[in-house]
Short mmCIF file of C-alpha atoms in Angstrom, two decimals:
data_model
loop_
_atom_site.label_atom_id
_atom_site.label_comp_id
_atom_site.label_asym_id
_atom_site.label_seq_id
_atom_site.Cartn_x
_atom_site.Cartn_y
_atom_site.Cartn_z
CA UNK A 15 261.42 123.41 41.52
CA UNK A 16 261.26 127.19 41.92
CA UNK A 17 259.94 129.27 44.79
CA UNK A 18 256.13 129.35 44.91
CA UNK A 19 255.89 126.10 42.89
CA UNK A 20 256.73 123.78 45.77
CA UNK A 21 253.75 121.64 46.84
CA UNK A 22 255.32 118.53 48.33
CA UNK A 23 257.37 118.88 51.48
CA UNK A 24 261.13 119.31 50.95
CA UNK A 25 263.40 118.64 53.93
CA UNK A 26 267.02 119.29 54.92
CA UNK A 27 267.28 115.81 56.47
CA UNK A 28 268.61 113.17 56.55
CA UNK A 29 271.29 114.09 54.00
CA UNK A 30 274.19 116.46 54.71
CA UNK A 31 274.02 118.29 51.35
CA UNK A 32 271.53 120.97 52.32
CA UNK A 33 269.98 122.41 49.20
CA UNK A 34 268.52 125.82 48.34
CA UNK A 35 264.83 125.02 48.97
CA UNK A 36 263.01 127.12 51.59
CA UNK A 37 259.77 126.37 53.42
CA UNK A 38 256.80 128.36 52.04
CA UNK A 39 255.85 131.66 53.61
CA UNK A 40 253.65 131.47 56.74
CA UNK A 41 254.39 127.77 57.28
CA UNK A 42 256.20 125.91 60.04
CA UNK A 43 258.23 122.77 59.34
CA UNK A 44 259.64 120.43 62.00
CA UNK A 45 262.35 117.89 61.10
CA UNK A 46 263.52 115.37 63.69
CA UNK A 47 265.19 111.98 63.91
CA UNK A 48 267.51 109.55 65.66
CA UNK A 49 271.20 109.21 64.77
CA UNK A 50 273.59 106.44 65.83
CA UNK A 51 277.28 106.69 64.98
CA UNK A 52 280.32 104.54 65.82
CA UNK A 53 283.97 105.50 65.62
CA UNK A 54 287.05 103.38 66.51
CA UNK A 55 290.19 105.49 66.70
CA UNK A 56 293.43 105.56 68.74
CA UNK A 57 292.29 102.65 70.89
CA UNK A 58 288.94 104.27 71.68
CA UNK A 59 285.53 102.87 70.83
CA UNK A 60 283.11 105.83 70.68
CA UNK A 61 279.37 105.25 70.16
CA UNK A 62 277.26 108.37 69.87
CA UNK A 63 273.48 108.75 69.76
CA UNK A 64 271.51 111.93 69.08
CA UNK A 65 267.77 111.91 69.83
CA UNK A 66 266.21 113.87 68.57
CA UNK A 67 268.25 115.80 66.07
CA UNK A 68 265.68 118.56 65.67
CA UNK A 69 265.36 121.43 63.20
CA UNK A 70 262.51 123.97 63.23
CA UNK A 71 262.06 125.98 60.02
CA UNK A 72 259.69 128.96 59.85
CA UNK A 73 258.76 130.66 56.58
CA UNK A 74 259.10 134.37 57.34
CA UNK A 75 258.90 135.67 53.77
CA UNK A 76 259.03 134.39 50.21
CA UNK A 77 262.83 134.25 50.23
CA UNK A 78 263.67 134.00 53.95
CA UNK A 79 263.21 131.29 56.58
CA UNK A 80 264.13 131.29 60.28
CA UNK A 81 265.93 128.18 61.59
CA UNK A 82 266.35 126.76 65.13
CA UNK A 83 268.38 123.58 65.65
CA UNK A 84 269.43 121.38 68.56
CA UNK A 85 269.94 117.79 69.73
CA UNK A 86 270.14 115.61 72.80
CA UNK A 87 273.48 113.75 72.74
CA UNK A 88 274.59 110.53 74.42
CA UNK A 89 278.17 109.25 73.89
CA UNK A 90 279.74 106.09 75.31
CA UNK A 91 283.55 105.93 75.22
CA UNK A 92 285.38 102.68 76.01
CA UNK A 93 289.11 102.11 76.39
CA UNK A 94 289.41 99.48 79.10
CA UNK A 95 287.05 101.61 81.23
CA UNK A 96 283.59 102.81 80.24
CA UNK A 97 282.74 106.52 80.27
CA UNK A 98 279.40 108.08 79.37
CA UNK A 99 278.73 111.67 78.28
CA UNK A 100 275.16 112.87 77.85
CA UNK A 101 273.27 116.15 77.69
CA UNK A 102 271.91 118.79 75.36
CA UNK A 103 274.07 119.90 72.44
CA UNK A 104 274.42 123.59 71.49
CA UNK A 105 271.32 125.48 70.39
CA UNK A 106 271.78 127.03 66.94
CA UNK A 107 269.74 129.87 65.47
CA UNK A 108 269.90 131.45 62.04
CA UNK A 109 268.26 131.93 58.66
CA UNK A 110 268.32 130.68 55.09
CA UNK A 111 268.00 133.23 52.27
CA UNK A 112 267.06 132.26 48.71
CA UNK A 113 269.45 133.95 46.27
CA UNK A 114 268.26 133.05 42.77
CA UNK A 115 266.41 130.48 40.67
CA UNK A 116 267.96 127.89 38.38
CA UNK A 117 268.52 129.16 34.84
CA UNK A 118 270.17 126.90 32.27
CA UNK A 119 273.39 125.60 33.80
CA UNK A 120 273.26 128.18 36.60
CA UNK A 121 272.07 126.33 39.72
CA UNK A 122 269.38 127.46 42.11
CA UNK A 123 271.10 128.90 45.20
CA UNK A 124 270.49 129.81 48.84
CA UNK A 125 272.74 130.91 51.70
CA UNK A 126 272.22 129.62 55.25
CA UNK A 127 273.86 131.33 58.23
CA UNK A 128 273.67 129.82 61.73
CA UNK A 129 275.08 130.73 65.14
CA UNK A 130 275.85 127.90 67.59
CA UNK A 131 275.17 129.48 70.97
CA UNK A 132 276.86 128.60 74.29
CA UNK A 133 273.48 127.24 75.43
CA UNK A 134 273.97 123.53 76.15
CA UNK A 135 274.96 120.99 78.77
CA UNK A 136 278.43 121.82 80.13
CA UNK A 137 280.19 118.90 78.42
CA UNK A 138 278.96 120.00 74.95
CA UNK A 139 278.83 123.78 75.45
CA UNK A 140 281.08 125.91 73.18
CA UNK A 141 283.10 128.62 74.90
CA UNK A 142 281.90 131.26 72.45
CA UNK A 143 279.28 131.82 69.76
CA UNK A 144 280.37 129.83 66.69
CA UNK A 145 279.10 130.91 63.24
CA UNK A 146 278.37 128.42 60.45
CA UNK A 147 277.75 129.33 56.79
CA UNK A 148 276.45 127.11 54.01
CA UNK A 149 275.94 127.84 50.30
CA UNK A 150 273.37 125.37 48.95
CA UNK A 151 273.08 124.76 45.19
CA UNK A 152 270.87 122.51 43.04
CA UNK A 153 270.41 121.52 39.40
CA UNK A 154 267.48 119.58 37.95
CA UNK A 155 269.21 117.03 35.66
CA UNK A 156 265.86 115.66 34.43
CA UNK A 157 262.24 115.53 35.54
CA UNK A 158 263.04 112.87 38.15
CA UNK A 159 266.79 113.36 38.77
CA UNK A 160 268.27 116.20 40.86
CA UNK A 161 271.79 117.16 41.90
CA UNK A 162 272.25 119.04 45.18
CA UNK A 163 275.62 120.26 46.47
CA UNK A 164 276.94 122.68 49.03
CA UNK A 165 280.02 124.40 50.40
CA UNK A 166 280.24 125.23 54.08
CA UNK A 167 282.53 127.13 56.41
CA UNK A 168 282.30 127.46 60.16
CA UNK A 169 284.13 127.28 63.47
CA UNK A 170 284.33 124.52 66.09
CA UNK A 171 286.21 125.12 69.32
CA UNK A 172 287.62 128.28 67.76
CA UNK A 173 289.07 126.38 64.79
CA UNK A 174 287.90 126.93 61.18
CA UNK A 175 286.14 123.94 59.58
CA UNK A 176 285.45 123.96 55.81
CA UNK A 177 282.97 121.34 54.59
CA UNK A 178 281.31 120.07 51.42
CA UNK A 179 278.51 117.78 50.30
CA UNK A 180 277.12 116.40 47.02
CA UNK A 181 273.89 114.46 46.61
CA UNK A 182 272.21 112.89 43.58
CA UNK A 183 268.52 112.15 44.09
CA UNK A 184 266.25 109.93 41.98
CA UNK A 185 262.47 109.92 42.25
CA UNK A 186 261.35 106.30 41.89
CA UNK A 187 257.64 107.10 42.23
CA UNK A 188 255.37 109.88 43.49
CA UNK A 189 255.95 108.56 47.03
CA UNK A 190 259.48 107.12 47.06
CA UNK A 191 262.85 108.81 46.44
CA UNK A 192 266.38 107.41 46.80
CA UNK A 193 269.66 109.33 47.03
CA UNK A 194 273.42 108.77 47.06
CA UNK A 195 275.70 111.24 48.77
CA UNK A 196 279.32 112.08 49.60
CA UNK A 197 280.30 114.68 52.19
CA UNK A 198 283.16 115.69 54.42
CA UNK A 199 284.91 118.31 56.52
CA UNK A 200 288.36 119.23 57.83
CA UNK A 201 289.14 120.94 61.10
CA UNK A 202 292.37 122.93 61.28
CA UNK A 203 295.25 120.70 62.40
CA UNK A 204 293.19 117.51 62.02
CA UNK A 205 292.94 114.99 59.15
CA UNK A 206 289.99 115.32 56.80
CA UNK A 207 286.84 113.28 57.35
CA UNK A 208 285.11 111.96 54.22
CA UNK A 209 281.91 109.87 54.24
CA UNK A 210 279.28 108.46 51.89
CA UNK A 211 275.70 107.37 52.49
CA UNK A 212 272.52 106.15 50.82
CA UNK A 213 269.01 107.12 51.88
CA UNK A 214 265.30 106.65 51.23
CA UNK A 215 262.54 109.28 51.48
CA UNK A 216 258.90 108.16 51.76
CA UNK A 217 256.21 110.77 51.17
CA UNK A 218 253.29 109.69 53.36
CA UNK A 219 251.28 112.89 52.77
CA UNK A 220 252.11 116.08 50.83
CA UNK A 221 253.16 117.60 54.18
CA UNK A 222 254.63 114.50 55.92
CA UNK A 223 257.79 112.61 54.97
CA UNK A 224 259.63 109.67 56.57
CA UNK A 225 263.34 109.00 55.99
CA UNK A 226 266.02 106.36 56.52
CA UNK A 227 269.74 106.54 55.72
CA UNK A 228 273.01 104.72 56.43
CA UNK A 229 276.59 105.63 55.67
CA UNK A 230 280.23 104.76 56.27
CA UNK A 231 283.57 106.51 56.49
CA UNK A 232 285.80 106.86 53.42
CA UNK A 233 288.87 108.15 55.29
CA UNK A 234 290.71 106.92 58.35
CA UNK A 235 289.68 109.89 60.48
CA UNK A 236 285.97 109.55 59.68
CA UNK A 237 283.46 107.60 61.80
CA UNK A 238 283.20 103.92 60.86
CA UNK A 239 279.47 104.11 60.11
CA UNK A 240 276.19 105.77 61.03
CA UNK A 241 272.46 105.14 60.67
CA UNK A 242 269.63 107.65 61.00
CA UNK A 243 265.85 107.64 60.73
CA UNK A 244 263.29 110.38 61.18
CA UNK A 245 260.44 112.44 59.82
CA UNK A 246 259.59 115.90 58.52
CA UNK A 247 256.19 117.56 58.91
CA UNK A 248 254.84 120.91 57.75
CA UNK A 249 251.95 123.05 59.04
CA UNK A 250 249.64 124.19 57.60
CA UNK A 251 249.32 121.76 54.70
#
């Protein structure tokens, strides 16, 4: 759906394939949830929780939104002994800019640029500002079927990390939508992580949405599985 035609809320959670939709001008949208993830690797059992994973989106203009993102993290690592790491993850700030509308086979597109700031608890704080870029694309395959996909590139710990995501979304009713997704990333010098998930979106009100998703790893380096649940709300209606 094009800019200015959006009536129902459209969120960037819980899926990883962030699309090109922006929040309307002069509106504020808050997206938050709980994430649990488990990874068994090299003799370690790592269980990570994030609560909330929070994203604030502010419609500055017709084609520009401001974005603020952060999370509280809690990781438990076991390998004979138990070790717990908890605190605030890095604060990220940036913007998403709408590039063009869908036209025929040309997808709708938007570019998001974020900066992860060294503002966090010491255990999770990056040494330097780390930029992240994401090109979000979307095609309406039919009235009730949409394809969203993205290409990302950023830095973690000074290392480049390319990423991707692809999501096919089916509207089952005016209130309920289901999606299937594949996504992944690869840090320099590390094996690639590939994952897949399925999710449900429940539209409670035109400006309030609930979500639930679960996924698993497709490659050896990826987390074993994750589950997430949350909500998205927009003001004014």
